[in-house]
């Protein structure tokens, strides 16, 4: 397991790079499928990384509690080398309720992870709708629990929840970059 911290490539105010990615239900999803949301929480994540697994419950709770926000997991890992990250395994985790995001998508070609500048799992990006368009307002960690066995100092996901709450209340959120930490994205060898 190679530990990695996220790095900020998309600037605050940037639009989300577009995508068309399959979910384990066989449906292709794109940004337009979430056009009615007031915000998008896009998290590059995977099935096998203990850092990503430690955030499943927090992300499931956010997806359940915030109807106005679309919580989208995107798994870019090389499933040939890491079979636990396959689309089939994603489907099993969705079916048994381990993952209950609004959408869990497979970035087989890894182009979307590269477009966002994602580096680790989990790597969260939050986009708020402003003047009818989504723009990046926060990229960074979900909370201050920076290892799988650490308990956050507040409710799991409290830092991203504060950003979401600010956006939904019409306030400007804290946009300071606090890097996420997790397993490096498992890039395919070219």
Coordinates of C-alpha atoms in Angstrom, one line a residue:
X1 CA 0.0 0.0 0.0
X2 CA 1.5 3.3 -1.1
X3 CA 0.3 6.2 1.1
X4 CA -0.4 9.4 -0.8
X5 CA -1.8 12.8 0.0
X6 CA -4.1 14.6 -2.4
X7 CA -2.7 17.6 -4.3
X8 CA -4.7 20.5 -5.6
X9 CA -4.8 20.8 -9.3
X10 CA -8.4 22.1 -9.9
X11 CA -8.7 25.6 -8.7
X12 CA -11.6 26.8 -6.5
X13 CA -14.2 28.1 -9.0
X14 CA -13.4 25.5 -11.7
X15 CA -16.2 23.6 -13.3
X16 CA -16.3 19.8 -12.8
X17 CA -14.7 17.9 -15.7
X18 CA -17.5 16.1 -17.6
X19 CA -17.8 12.3 -17.5
X20 CA -19.9 9.4 -18.8
X21 CA -19.2 6.4 -16.6
X22 CA -20.9 3.1 -15.9
X23 CA -22.4 2.1 -12.6
X24 CA -22.7 -1.5 -11.4
X25 CA -26.4 -1.4 -12.4
X26 CA -25.3 -1.1 -16.1
X27 CA -26.4 2.5 -16.4
X28 CA -24.1 5.2 -17.8
X29 CA -24.1 8.3 -15.7
X30 CA -23.0 11.8 -16.6
X31 CA -23.0 15.2 -14.9
X32 CA -26.4 16.0 -16.5
X33 CA -27.9 13.2 -14.5
X34 CA -27.2 15.3 -11.4
X35 CA -28.2 18.7 -12.8
X36 CA -31.0 19.2 -10.3
X37 CA -28.7 18.9 -7.3
X38 CA -27.5 22.0 -5.4
X39 CA -24.1 20.4 -5.0
X40 CA -22.0 17.5 -6.1
X41 CA -19.7 15.6 -3.7
X42 CA -17.5 13.6 -6.0
X43 CA -15.1 11.3 -4.2
X44 CA -12.4 9.2 -6.0
X45 CA -12.5 6.0 -3.9
X46 CA -12.3 2.3 -4.3
X47 CA -13.3 -1.0 -2.7
X48 CA -10.0 -2.4 -1.3
X49 CA -8.2 0.6 0.3
X50 CA -8.5 0.7 4.1
X51 CA -8.5 4.5 4.0
X52 CA -11.4 4.5 1.6
X53 CA -13.2 1.8 3.5
X54 CA -12.9 3.9 6.7
X55 CA -15.0 6.6 5.0
X56 CA -17.8 4.4 3.6
X57 CA -20.1 5.0 6.5
X58 CA -19.6 8.8 6.6
X59 CA -20.2 9.0 2.8
X60 CA -23.3 6.8 3.1
X61 CA -24.7 9.0 5.9
X62 CA -24.0 12.2 3.8
X63 CA -25.8 10.6 0.8
X64 CA -28.8 9.7 3.0
X65 CA -29.0 13.0 4.9
X66 CA -28.5 15.6 2.2
X67 CA -31.2 15.2 -0.4
X68 CA -30.1 18.4 -2.2
X69 CA -26.5 17.0 -2.7
X70 CA -25.5 14.2 -5.1
X71 CA -22.8 12.0 -3.5
X72 CA -20.9 10.2 -6.2
X73 CA -18.1 7.7 -5.8
X74 CA -15.8 7.1 -8.7
X75 CA -13.4 4.1 -8.6
X76 CA -10.5 4.6 -11.0
X77 CA -8.2 1.8 -9.8
X78 CA -6.6 -0.8 -12.1
X79 CA -8.9 -3.8 -11.6
X80 CA -6.6 -6.1 -13.5
X81 CA -3.9 -5.7 -10.8
X82 CA -6.5 -5.1 -8.0
X83 CA -9.5 -7.4 -8.7
X84 CA -11.3 -6.2 -5.6
X85 CA -11.8 -2.9 -7.4
X86 CA -13.7 -4.5 -10.3
X87 CA -17.1 -3.3 -11.4
X88 CA -18.5 -6.6 -10.3
X89 CA -17.2 -6.2 -6.8
X90 CA -18.5 -2.6 -6.8
X91 CA -21.9 -4.1 -7.6
X92 CA -21.7 -6.5 -4.7
X93 CA -20.9 -3.7 -2.2
X94 CA -23.8 -1.7 -3.5
X95 CA -26.1 -4.7 -3.4
X96 CA -25.2 -5.5 0.2
X97 CA -25.5 -1.9 1.4
X98 CA -21.8 -1.4 2.2
X99 CA -21.9 1.5 -0.3
X100 CA -25.0 3.5 -0.5
X101 CA -24.0 6.6 -2.5
X102 CA -26.3 8.3 -5.0
X103 CA -24.0 6.7 -7.6
X104 CA -20.9 4.6 -7.6
X105 CA -19.1 4.7 -10.9
X106 CA -16.2 2.9 -12.6
X107 CA -13.5 5.0 -14.3
X108 CA -11.9 2.1 -16.2
X109 CA -9.8 4.3 -18.5
X110 CA -8.7 6.5 -15.6
X111 CA -9.3 9.6 -17.7
X112 CA -11.7 11.2 -15.3
X113 CA -9.4 10.8 -12.3
X114 CA -6.6 12.4 -14.3
X115 CA -8.9 15.2 -15.4
X116 CA -9.8 16.0 -11.8
X117 CA -6.2 15.6 -10.6
X118 CA -7.2 12.9 -8.2
X119 CA -4.2 11.1 -6.5
X120 CA -5.5 9.0 -3.6
X121 CA -8.5 7.1 -2.3
X122 CA -10.4 8.8 -0.9
X123 CA -10.0 12.2 -2.7
X124 CA -13.1 14.4 -2.3
X125 CA -14.2 17.3 -4.4
X126 CA -17.3 19.4 -3.6
X127 CA -19.0 21.5 -6.3
X128 CA -21.8 24.0 -5.5
X129 CA -24.3 25.2 -8.0
X130 CA -24.0 28.9 -8.6
X131 CA -25.9 30.8 -11.2
X132 CA -27.0 27.4 -12.7
X133 CA -23.5 26.0 -13.0
X134 CA -21.4 23.8 -10.7
X135 CA -18.1 25.2 -9.5
X136 CA -15.5 23.8 -7.2
X137 CA -15.8 25.2 -3.7
X138 CA -13.7 22.6 -1.8
X139 CA -11.2 19.9 -2.4
X140 CA -9.7 18.1 0.5
X141 CA -10.3 15.7 3.3
X142 CA -13.7 14.7 4.7
X143 CA -12.6 15.0 8.3
X144 CA -9.4 15.0 10.5
X145 CA -9.2 11.2 10.9
X146 CA -6.2 10.7 8.6
X147 CA -5.7 6.9 9.1
X148 CA -8.2 4.1 9.0
X149 CA -8.0 3.4 12.7
X150 CA -8.3 7.0 13.9
X151 CA -11.5 8.5 15.1
X152 CA -12.4 12.0 13.9
X153 CA -12.5 14.8 16.5
X154 CA -16.2 15.4 15.4
X155 CA -18.9 13.6 13.6
X156 CA -17.5 11.5 10.8
X157 CA -17.2 13.7 7.7
X158 CA -17.7 16.8 9.8
X159 CA -15.4 19.0 7.7
X160 CA -17.1 18.3 4.4
X161 CA -20.5 18.6 6.2
X162 CA -19.6 22.1 7.3
X163 CA -18.8 23.0 3.7
X164 CA -22.2 21.5 2.5
X165 CA -24.1 23.2 5.3
X166 CA -22.5 26.6 4.4
X167 CA -23.4 26.1 0.7
X168 CA -27.0 25.1 1.5
X169 CA -27.4 28.1 3.8
X170 CA -26.1 30.4 1.1
X171 CA -22.9 31.2 3.0
X172 CA -19.3 31.0 1.6
X173 CA -17.6 27.9 2.9
X174 CA -14.1 27.6 4.2
X175 CA -12.1 26.7 1.0
X176 CA -8.7 26.1 2.7
X177 CA -7.0 23.1 1.2
X178 CA -6.5 20.3 3.8
X179 CA -5.2 17.3 1.8
X180 CA -6.9 14.0 2.0
X181 CA -4.7 10.9 2.7
X182 CA -5.1 7.4 1.5
X183 CA -3.8 4.7 -0.8
X184 CA -2.4 6.0 -4.1
X185 CA -4.6 5.5 -7.1
X186 CA -3.6 2.3 -8.8
X187 CA -2.7 3.6 -12.2
X188 CA -2.5 1.2 -15.1
X189 CA 0.9 0.8 -16.7
X190 CA 1.0 2.4 -20.1

